[in-house]
CSV table of C-alpha atoms in Angstrom, one decimal:
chain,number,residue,atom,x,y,z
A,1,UNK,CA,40.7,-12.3,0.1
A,2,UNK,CA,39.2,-15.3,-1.7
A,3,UNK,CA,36.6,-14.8,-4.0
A,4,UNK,CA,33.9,-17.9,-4.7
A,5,UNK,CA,31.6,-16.7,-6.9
A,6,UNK,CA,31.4,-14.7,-10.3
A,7,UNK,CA,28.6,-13.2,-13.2
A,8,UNK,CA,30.1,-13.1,-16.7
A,9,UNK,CA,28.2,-10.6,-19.0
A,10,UNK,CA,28.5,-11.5,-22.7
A,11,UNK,CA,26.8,-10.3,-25.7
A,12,UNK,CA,27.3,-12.3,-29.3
A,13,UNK,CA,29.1,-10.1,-32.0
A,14,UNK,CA,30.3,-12.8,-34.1
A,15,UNK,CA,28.4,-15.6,-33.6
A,16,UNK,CA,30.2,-18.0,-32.0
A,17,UNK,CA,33.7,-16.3,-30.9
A,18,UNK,CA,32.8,-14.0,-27.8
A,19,UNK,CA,30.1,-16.5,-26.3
A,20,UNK,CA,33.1,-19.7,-27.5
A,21,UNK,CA,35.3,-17.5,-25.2
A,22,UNK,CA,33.2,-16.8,-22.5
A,23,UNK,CA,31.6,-20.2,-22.0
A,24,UNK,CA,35.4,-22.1,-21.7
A,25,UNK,CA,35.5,-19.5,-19.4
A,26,UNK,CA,32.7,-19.9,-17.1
A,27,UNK,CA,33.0,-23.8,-17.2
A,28,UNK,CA,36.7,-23.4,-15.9
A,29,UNK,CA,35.8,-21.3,-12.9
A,30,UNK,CA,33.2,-24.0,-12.0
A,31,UNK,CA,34.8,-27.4,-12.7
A,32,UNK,CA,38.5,-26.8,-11.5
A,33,UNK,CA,38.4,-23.9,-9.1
A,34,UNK,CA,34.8,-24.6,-7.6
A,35,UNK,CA,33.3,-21.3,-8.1
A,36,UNK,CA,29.4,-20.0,-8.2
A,37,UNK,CA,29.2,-18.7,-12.0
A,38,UNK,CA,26.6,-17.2,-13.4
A,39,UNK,CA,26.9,-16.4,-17.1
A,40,UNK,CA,24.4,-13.7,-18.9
A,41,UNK,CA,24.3,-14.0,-22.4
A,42,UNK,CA,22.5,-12.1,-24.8
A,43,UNK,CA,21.9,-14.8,-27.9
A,44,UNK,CA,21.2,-18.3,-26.3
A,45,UNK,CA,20.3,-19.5,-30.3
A,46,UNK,CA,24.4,-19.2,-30.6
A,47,UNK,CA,24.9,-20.6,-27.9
A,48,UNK,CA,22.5,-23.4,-28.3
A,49,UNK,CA,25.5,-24.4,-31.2
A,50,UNK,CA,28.3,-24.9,-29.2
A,51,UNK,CA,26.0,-26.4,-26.7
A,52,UNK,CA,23.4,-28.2,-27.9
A,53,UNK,CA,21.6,-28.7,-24.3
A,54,UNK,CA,21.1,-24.7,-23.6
A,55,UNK,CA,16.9,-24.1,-24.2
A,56,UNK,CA,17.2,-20.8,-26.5
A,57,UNK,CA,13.9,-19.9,-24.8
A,58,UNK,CA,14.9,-20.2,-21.4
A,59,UNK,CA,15.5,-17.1,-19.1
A,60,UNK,CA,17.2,-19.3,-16.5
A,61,UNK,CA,19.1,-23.0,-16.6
A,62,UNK,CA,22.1,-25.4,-15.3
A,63,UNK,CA,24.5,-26.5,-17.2
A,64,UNK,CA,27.9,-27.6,-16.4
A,65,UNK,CA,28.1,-26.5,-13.2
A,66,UNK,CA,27.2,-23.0,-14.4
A,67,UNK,CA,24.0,-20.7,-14.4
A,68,UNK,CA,22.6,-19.4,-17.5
A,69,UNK,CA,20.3,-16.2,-17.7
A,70,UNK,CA,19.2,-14.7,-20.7
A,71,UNK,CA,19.6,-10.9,-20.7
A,72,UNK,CA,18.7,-8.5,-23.3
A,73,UNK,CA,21.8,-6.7,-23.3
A,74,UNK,CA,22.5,-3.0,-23.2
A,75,UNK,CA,22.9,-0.5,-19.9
A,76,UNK,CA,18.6,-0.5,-20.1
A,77,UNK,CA,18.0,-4.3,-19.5
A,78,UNK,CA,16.4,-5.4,-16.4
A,79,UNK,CA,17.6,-7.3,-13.6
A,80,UNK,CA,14.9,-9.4,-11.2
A,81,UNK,CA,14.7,-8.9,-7.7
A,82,UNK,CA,16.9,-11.6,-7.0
A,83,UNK,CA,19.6,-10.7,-8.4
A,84,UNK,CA,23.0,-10.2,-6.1
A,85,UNK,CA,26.2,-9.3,-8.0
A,86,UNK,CA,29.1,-12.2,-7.0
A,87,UNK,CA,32.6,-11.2,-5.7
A,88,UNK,CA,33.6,-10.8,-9.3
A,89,UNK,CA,31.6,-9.4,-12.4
A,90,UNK,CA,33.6,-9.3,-16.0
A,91,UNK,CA,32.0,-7.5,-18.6
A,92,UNK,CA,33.4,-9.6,-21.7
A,93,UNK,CA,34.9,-7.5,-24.7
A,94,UNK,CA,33.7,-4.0,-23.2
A,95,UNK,CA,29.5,-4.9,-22.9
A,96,UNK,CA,27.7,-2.5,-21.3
A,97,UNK,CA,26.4,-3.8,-18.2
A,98,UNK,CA,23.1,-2.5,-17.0
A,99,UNK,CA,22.7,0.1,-14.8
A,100,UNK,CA,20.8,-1.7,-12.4
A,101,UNK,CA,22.9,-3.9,-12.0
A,102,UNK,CA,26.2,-1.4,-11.6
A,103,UNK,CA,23.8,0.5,-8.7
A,104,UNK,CA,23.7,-3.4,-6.8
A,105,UNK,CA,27.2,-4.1,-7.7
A,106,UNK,CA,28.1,-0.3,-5.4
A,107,UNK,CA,25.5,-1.3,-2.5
A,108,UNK,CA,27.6,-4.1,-1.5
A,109,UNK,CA,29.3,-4.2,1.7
A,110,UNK,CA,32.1,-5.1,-0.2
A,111,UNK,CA,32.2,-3.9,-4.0
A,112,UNK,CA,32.7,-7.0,-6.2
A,113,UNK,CA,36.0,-6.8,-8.9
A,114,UNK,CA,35.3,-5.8,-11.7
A,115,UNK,CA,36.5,-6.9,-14.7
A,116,UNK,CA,36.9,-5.7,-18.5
A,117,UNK,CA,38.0,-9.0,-20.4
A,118,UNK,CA,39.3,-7.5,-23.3
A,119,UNK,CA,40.0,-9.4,-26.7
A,120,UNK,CA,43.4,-11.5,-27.4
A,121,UNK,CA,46.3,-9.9,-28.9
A,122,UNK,CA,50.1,-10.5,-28.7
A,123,UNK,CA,50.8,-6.7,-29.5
A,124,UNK,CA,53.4,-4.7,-27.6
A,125,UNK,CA,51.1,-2.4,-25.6
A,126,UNK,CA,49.1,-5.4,-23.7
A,127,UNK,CA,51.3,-6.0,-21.6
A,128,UNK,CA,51.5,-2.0,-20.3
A,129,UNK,CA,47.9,-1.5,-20.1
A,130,UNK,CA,46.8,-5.1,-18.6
A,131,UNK,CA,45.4,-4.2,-14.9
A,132,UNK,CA,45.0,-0.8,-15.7
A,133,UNK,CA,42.6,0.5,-13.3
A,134,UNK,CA,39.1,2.8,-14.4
A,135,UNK,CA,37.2,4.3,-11.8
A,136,UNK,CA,33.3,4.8,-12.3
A,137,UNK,CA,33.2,8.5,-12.6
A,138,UNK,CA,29.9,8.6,-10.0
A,139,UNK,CA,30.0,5.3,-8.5
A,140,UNK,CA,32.3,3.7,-5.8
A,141,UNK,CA,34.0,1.5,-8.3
A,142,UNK,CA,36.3,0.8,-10.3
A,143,UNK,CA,36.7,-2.0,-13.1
A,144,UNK,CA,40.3,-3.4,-14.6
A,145,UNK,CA,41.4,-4.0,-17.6
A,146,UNK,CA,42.2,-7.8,-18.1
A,147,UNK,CA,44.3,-8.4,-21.1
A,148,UNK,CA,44.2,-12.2,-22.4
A,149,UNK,CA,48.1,-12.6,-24.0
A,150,UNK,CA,51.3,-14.4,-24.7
A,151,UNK,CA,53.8,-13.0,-23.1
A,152,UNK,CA,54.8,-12.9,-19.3
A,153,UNK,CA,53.2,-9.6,-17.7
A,154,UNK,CA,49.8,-10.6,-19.8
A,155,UNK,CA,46.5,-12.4,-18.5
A,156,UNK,CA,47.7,-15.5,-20.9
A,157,UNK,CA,45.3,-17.5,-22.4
A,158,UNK,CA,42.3,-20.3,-21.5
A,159,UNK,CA,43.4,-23.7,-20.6
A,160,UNK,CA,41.9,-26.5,-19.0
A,161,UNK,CA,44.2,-28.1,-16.7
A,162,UNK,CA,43.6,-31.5,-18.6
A,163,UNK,CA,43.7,-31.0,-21.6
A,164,UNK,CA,47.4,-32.1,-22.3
A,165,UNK,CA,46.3,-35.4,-20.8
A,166,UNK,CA,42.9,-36.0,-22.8
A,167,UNK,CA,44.7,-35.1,-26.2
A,168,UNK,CA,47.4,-38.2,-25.5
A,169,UNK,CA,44.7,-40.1,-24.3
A,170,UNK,CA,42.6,-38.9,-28.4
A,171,UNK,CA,45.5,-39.7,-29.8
A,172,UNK,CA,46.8,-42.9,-28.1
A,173,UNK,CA,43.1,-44.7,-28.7
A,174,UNK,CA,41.9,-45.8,-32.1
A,175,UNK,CA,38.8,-46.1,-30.9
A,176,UNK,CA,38.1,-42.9,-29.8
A,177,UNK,CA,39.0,-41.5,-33.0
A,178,UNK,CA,37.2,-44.1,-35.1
A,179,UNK,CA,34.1,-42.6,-32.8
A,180,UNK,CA,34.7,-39.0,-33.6
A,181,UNK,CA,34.8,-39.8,-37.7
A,182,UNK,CA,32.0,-42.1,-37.2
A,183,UNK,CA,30.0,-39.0,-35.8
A,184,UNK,CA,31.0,-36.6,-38.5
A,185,UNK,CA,30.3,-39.3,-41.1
A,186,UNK,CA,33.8,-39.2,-42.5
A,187,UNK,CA,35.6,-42.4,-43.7
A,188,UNK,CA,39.5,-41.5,-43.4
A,189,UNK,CA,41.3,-41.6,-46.3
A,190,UNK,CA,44.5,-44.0,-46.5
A,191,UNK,CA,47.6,-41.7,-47.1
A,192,UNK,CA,45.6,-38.4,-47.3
A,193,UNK,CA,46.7,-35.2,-45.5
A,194,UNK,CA,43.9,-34.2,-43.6
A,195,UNK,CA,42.8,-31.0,-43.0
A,196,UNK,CA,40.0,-29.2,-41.3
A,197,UNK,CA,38.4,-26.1,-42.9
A,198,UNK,CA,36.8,-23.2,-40.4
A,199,UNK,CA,36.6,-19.8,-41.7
A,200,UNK,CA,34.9,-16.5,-42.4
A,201,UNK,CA,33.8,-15.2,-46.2
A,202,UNK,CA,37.5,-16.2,-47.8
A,203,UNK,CA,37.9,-14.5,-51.3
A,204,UNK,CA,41.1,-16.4,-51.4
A,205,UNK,CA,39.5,-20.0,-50.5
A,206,UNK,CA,38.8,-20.7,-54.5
A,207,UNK,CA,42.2,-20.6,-55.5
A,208,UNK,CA,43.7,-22.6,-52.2
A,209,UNK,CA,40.9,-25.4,-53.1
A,210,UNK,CA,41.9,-25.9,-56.6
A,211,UNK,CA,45.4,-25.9,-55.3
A,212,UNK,CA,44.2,-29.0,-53.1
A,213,UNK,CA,42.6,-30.3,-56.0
A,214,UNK,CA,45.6,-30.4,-58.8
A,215,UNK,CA,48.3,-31.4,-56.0
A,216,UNK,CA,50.6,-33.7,-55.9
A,217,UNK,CA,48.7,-35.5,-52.9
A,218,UNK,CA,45.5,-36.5,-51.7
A,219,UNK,CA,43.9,-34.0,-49.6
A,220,UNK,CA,41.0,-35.1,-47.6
A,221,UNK,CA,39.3,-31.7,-46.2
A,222,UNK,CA,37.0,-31.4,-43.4
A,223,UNK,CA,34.6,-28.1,-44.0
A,224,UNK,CA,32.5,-26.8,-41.2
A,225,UNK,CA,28.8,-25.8,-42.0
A,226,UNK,CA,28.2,-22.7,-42.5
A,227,UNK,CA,30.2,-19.9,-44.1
A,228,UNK,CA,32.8,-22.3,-45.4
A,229,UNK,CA,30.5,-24.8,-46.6
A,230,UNK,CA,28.6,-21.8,-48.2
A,231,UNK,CA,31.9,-21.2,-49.9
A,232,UNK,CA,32.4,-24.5,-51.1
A,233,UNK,CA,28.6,-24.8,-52.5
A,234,UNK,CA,30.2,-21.3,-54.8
A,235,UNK,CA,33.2,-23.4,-55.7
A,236,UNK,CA,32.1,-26.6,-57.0
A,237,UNK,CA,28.4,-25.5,-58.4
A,238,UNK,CA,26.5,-27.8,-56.4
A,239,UNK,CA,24.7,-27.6,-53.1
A,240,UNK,CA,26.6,-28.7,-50.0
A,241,UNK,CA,24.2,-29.5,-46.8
A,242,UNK,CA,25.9,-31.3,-44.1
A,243,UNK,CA,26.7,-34.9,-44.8
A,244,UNK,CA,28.0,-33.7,-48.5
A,245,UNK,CA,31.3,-35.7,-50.1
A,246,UNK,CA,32.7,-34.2,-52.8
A,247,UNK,CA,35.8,-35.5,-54.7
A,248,UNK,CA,37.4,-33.9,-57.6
A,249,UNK,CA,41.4,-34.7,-58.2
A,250,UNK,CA,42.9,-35.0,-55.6
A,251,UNK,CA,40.8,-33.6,-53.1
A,252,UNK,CA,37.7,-35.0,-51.4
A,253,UNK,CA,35.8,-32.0,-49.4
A,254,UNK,CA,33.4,-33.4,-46.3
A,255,UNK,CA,31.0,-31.0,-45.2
A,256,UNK,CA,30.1,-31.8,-41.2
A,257,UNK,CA,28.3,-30.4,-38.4
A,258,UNK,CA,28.9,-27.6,-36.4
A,259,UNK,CA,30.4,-29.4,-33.1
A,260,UNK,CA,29.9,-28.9,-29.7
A,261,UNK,CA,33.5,-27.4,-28.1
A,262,UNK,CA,35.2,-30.5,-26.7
A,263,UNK,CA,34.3,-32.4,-30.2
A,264,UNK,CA,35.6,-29.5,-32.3
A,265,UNK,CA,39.1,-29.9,-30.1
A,266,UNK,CA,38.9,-33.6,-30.9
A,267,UNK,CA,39.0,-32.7,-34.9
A,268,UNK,CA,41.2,-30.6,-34.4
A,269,UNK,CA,43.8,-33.4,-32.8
A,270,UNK,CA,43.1,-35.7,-35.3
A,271,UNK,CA,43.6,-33.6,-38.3
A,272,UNK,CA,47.2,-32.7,-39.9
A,273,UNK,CA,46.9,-29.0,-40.3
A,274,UNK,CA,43.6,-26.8,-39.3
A,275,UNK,CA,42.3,-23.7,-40.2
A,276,UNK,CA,40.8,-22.0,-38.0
A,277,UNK,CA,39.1,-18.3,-37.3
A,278,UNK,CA,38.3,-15.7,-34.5
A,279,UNK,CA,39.5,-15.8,-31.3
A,280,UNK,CA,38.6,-19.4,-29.3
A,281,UNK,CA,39.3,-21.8,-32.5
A,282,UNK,CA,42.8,-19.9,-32.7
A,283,UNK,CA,43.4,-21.1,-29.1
A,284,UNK,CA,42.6,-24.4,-29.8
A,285,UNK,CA,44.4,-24.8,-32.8
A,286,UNK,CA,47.8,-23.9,-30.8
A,287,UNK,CA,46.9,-26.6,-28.1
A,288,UNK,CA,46.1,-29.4,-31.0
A,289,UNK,CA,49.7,-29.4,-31.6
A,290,UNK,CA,49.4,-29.0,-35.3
A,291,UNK,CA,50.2,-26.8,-37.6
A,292,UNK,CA,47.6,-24.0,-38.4
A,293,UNK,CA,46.9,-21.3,-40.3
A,294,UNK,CA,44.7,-18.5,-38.4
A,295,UNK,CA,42.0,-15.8,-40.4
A,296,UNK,CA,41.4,-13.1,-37.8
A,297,UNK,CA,38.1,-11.4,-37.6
A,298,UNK,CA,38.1,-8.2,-40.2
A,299,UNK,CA,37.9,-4.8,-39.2
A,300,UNK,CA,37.1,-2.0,-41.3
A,301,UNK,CA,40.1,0.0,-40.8
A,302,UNK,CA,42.7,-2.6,-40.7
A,303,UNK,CA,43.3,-2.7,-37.5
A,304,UNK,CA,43.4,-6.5,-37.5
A,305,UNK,CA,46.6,-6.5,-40.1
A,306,UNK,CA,48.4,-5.1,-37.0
A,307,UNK,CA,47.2,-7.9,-34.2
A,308,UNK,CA,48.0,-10.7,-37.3
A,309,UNK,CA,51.3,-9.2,-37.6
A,310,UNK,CA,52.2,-9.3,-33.9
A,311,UNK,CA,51.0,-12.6,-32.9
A,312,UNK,CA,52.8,-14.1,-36.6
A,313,UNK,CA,56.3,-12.1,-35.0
A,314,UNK,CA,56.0,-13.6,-31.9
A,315,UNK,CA,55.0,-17.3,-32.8
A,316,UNK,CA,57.6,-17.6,-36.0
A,317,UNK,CA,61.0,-15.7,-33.8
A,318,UNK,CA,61.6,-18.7,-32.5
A,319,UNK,CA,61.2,-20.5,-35.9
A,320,UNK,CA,64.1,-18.2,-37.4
A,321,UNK,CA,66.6,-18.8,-35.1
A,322,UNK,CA,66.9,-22.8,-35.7
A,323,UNK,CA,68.5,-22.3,-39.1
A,324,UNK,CA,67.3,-22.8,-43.0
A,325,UNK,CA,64.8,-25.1,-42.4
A,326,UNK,CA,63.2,-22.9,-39.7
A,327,UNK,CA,63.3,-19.5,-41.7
A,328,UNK,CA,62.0,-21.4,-44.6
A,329,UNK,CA,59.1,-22.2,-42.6
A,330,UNK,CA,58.7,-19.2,-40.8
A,331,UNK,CA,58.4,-17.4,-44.6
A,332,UNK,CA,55.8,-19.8,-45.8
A,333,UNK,CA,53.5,-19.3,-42.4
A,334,UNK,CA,53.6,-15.8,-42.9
A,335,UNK,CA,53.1,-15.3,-46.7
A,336,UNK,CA,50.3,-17.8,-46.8
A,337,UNK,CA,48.7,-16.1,-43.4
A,338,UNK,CA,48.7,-12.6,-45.3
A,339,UNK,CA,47.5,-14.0,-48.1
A,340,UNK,CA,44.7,-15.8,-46.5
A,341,UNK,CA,43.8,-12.3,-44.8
A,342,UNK,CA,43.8,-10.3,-48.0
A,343,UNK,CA,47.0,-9.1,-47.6
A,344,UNK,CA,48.9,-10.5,-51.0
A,345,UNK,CA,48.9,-12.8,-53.4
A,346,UNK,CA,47.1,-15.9,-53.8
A,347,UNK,CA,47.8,-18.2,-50.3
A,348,UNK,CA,50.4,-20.6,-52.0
A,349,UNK,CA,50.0,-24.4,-50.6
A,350,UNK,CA,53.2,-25.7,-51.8
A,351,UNK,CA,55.8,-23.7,-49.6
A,352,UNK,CA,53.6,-24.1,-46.4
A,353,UNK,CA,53.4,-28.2,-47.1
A,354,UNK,CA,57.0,-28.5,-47.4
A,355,UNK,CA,57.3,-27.0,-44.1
A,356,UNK,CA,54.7,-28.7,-42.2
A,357,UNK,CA,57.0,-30.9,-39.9
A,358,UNK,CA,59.1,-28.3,-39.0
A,359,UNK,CA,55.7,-26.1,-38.2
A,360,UNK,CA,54.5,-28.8,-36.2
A,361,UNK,CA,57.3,-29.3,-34.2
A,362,UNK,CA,57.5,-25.2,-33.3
A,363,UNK,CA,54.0,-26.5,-32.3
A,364,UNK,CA,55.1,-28.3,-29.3
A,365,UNK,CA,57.8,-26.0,-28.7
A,366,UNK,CA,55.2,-23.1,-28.7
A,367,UNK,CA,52.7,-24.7,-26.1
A,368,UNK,CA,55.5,-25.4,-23.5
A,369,UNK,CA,56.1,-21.7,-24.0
A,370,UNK,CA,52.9,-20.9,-23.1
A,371,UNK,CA,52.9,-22.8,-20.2
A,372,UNK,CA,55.0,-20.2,-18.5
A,373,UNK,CA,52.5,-17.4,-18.8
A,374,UNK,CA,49.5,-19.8,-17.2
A,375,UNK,CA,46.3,-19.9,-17.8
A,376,UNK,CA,43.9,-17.3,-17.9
A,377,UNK,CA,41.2,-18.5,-15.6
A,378,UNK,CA,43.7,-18.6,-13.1
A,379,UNK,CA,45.7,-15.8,-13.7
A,380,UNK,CA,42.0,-14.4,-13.3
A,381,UNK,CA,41.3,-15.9,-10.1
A,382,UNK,CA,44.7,-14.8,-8.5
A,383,UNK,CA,44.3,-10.7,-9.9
A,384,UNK,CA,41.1,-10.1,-8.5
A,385,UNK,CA,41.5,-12.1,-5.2
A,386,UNK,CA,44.1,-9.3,-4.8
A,387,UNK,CA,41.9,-6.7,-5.1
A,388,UNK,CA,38.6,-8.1,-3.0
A,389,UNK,CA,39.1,-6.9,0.6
C-alpha cells in the first residue's frame, strides 16, 4: 500500500551530523516523492546552522516543503492534541519517541511503519540485520531496523536525484563558482591545490598543517568555523574569526562560514581534495567526486576503528586490483586515514598527493557503484510501503 505521509524524530548528539542527516532526509521525501513530512527536532539552534531560515524559538514552521516542530525529546515529552502519527514514523539513530505518541501511533486503524534509521556503516553484519523486525513488547507494533549502507542487501545511502546534474552544471559555469568564493570571501589562488578543512578536535592537524606549509606546492586551505578554525587559532598563535587569511610558506589558511547544505556541496565540488567528518559531510564528499579523507565520530571504546576499517576495505578493493599505481594509492588512503583518526603515526601528506589522480578517478568509479544500491529515501519509500496494509 502507498504511504504519503511521514514524522521523522531526531534529537542532536553531535551537532550538526544527526539533524545534517535527517533534514536531507525529510527534504527528499517532500520535494521528489511528494510526501507530507513532519520532522521533530530537539535543538532548532543546530539546525538554525545548516538552515539559516528555521526560527530556533519556534514550536511550529514551513520550510522546504516540510513541517518543523520543536519537541523536547525523551519518552516524557508532550504531544498536542493535534497530533496524528503519518503512515510512517522513523525514530533517527535509536531516539526515544514519546510515549504519547507510541499510544497514537497503536490507535490507528492502520498502525503506521515504523522505523529505526540507524547510523551508516559498511560493516559485514548490516546487511544481515537491515529489516530486522522488533515487536513492542505491550503494544500492537512493531518497528524495523533500517540500515543506511554500501553494499546491495543495505538501505544505501541519501541522494538527491539531481545532484549528478547540478554538480556538472557547478563545475561547467565560472560564474557560479566565482559566486560561491565571492560568498566565502576567498580569492583563488593561481596554481594552488585547494583543499577544504572540516573536522573534529584533530591532535594530528599541527603536524599535517606544517606539512602544507613547508611543501613543495601552494596549498590554499579552506577551514570551517568552528572546531577547526579553533585548531588553527592553537596552530598559528593568533585569533582566527571568520573572514581570517593567514599565509605562512606555502600555505594560505581561509577561515569561512559555516554553510547552509547545498553551499557546503558546492565547496566541496570546487575544491581538489576535502576533509570531511561525521556521517552527512562523508556522503557528500563521495558525491563531489574528489578525493577525501574521512575523521569518523570517536567513541570511547573504539568501536569507530572497526566501522573506519570496513568502509576503508570496501572503498580501496577496488583500488588494489588496477595494479601499482592503484595499491600505491590504496596504501597512502589508508595510512593517512588511520593516522588522521589516532591510529599511527603522523598523517604523511606526501604519499596521499602523489596519489591524488588515481584517488580521484576511483572517485568516479566508486559513485557509479553506488548507483546500484539506490538511494536511501527511496529504498525507504519502497520497504515500508511493503509493510503498510
Amino acid at each position: 500500500m502507498p504511504v504519503r505521509s511521514w514524522d521523522v524524530f531526531c534529537t542532536v548528539v553531535d551537532n550538526f551530523g544527526d539533524i545534517g542527516v535527517c533534514w536531507r532526509l525529510a527534504r527528499q521525501l517532500a520535494q521528489e516523492h511528494g510526501h507530507a513530512v513532519r520532522l521533530w527536532v530537539d535543538d532548532l539552534a543546530s539546525f538554525a546552522r545548516l538552515a539559516p531560515e528555521i526560527e530556533a524559538g519556534a514550536a511550529r514552521q514551513r520550510l522546504a516543503g516540510v513541517e518543523i516542530r520543536h519537541w523536547t525529546g525523551g519518552r516524557a515529552a508532550a504531544m498536542g492534541d493535534d497530533v496524528v502519527p503519518h503512515d510512517v514514523v522513523v525514530e533517527a539513530f535509536a531516539c526515544d519517541l514519546p510515549d504519547d505518541f507510541l499510544a497514537r501511533m497503536a490507535a490507528r486503524a492502520t498502525p503506521p511503519a515504523w522505523i529505526n534509521l540507524e547510523y551508516l556503516s559498511a560493516e559485514g553484519w548490516v546487511r544481515e540485520h537491515h529489516g530486522m523486525a522488533s515487536p513492542h513488547p505491550r503494544l500492537p507494533l512493531t518497528k524495523y531496523f533500517f540500515f543506511p549502507g554500501f553494499e546491495p542487501g543495505t538501505g544505501g545511502v541519501l541522494r538527491e536525484s539531481m545532484l549528478g546534474a547540478q554538480r556538472a552544471a557547478f563545475l561547467s559555469s565560472p560564474a557560479a563558482q566565482a559566486r560561491l568564493w565571492h560568498r566565502l570571501g576567498v580569492t583563488p589562488q593561481p596554481g594552488a591545490l585547494r583543499i577544504s578543512l572540516f573536522s573534529y578536535g584533530n591532535a594530528a592537524m599541527p603536524a599535517l598543517l606544517e606539512q602544507w606549509r613547508d611543501g613543495a606546492g601552494p596549498v590554499q586551505c579552506i577551514v570551517a568555523g568552528g572546531l577547526s578554525a579553533r585548531q588553527v587559532e592553537a596552530w598559528t598563535g593568533a585569533p582566527a574569526p571568520v573572514g581570517t587569511e593567514y599565509a605562512c610558506g606555502n600555505l594560505r589558511l581561509h577561515v569561512v562560514p559555516f554553510l547552509r547544505q547545498e553551499q557546503y556541496d558546492e565547496l566541496l565540488w570546487a575544491c581538489d581534495v576535502n576533509f570531511v567528518r561525521g556521517e552527512d559531510s562523508f556522503v557528500r564528499a563521495q558525491w563531489a567526486l574528489r578525493p577525501f579523507v574521512w575523521q569518523i565520530y570517536p567513541q570511547d571504546d573504539d568501536a569507530h576503528r572497526v566501522k573506519l576499517d570496513a568502509f576503508l576495505d570496501a572503498y580501496t578493493t577496488p583500488l588494489r586490483r588496477r595494479g601499482d599505481a592503484g595499491q600505491a594509492a590504496a596504501a597512502a588512503l589508508t595510512a593517512f586515514w588511520h593516522a588522521w583518526n589516532g591510529a599511527g603515526d603522523v598523517p604523511q601528506w606526501g604519499p596521499l598527493h602523489a596519489s591524488l589522480q588515481t584517488l580521484a578517478s576511483a572517485a568516479a568509479r566508486w559513485e557509479g557503484a553506488m548507483a546500484h544500491v539506490g538511494d536511501l529515501a527511496a529504498n525507504l519509500v519502497a520497504f515500508c510501503e511493503n509493510r503498510v496494509e
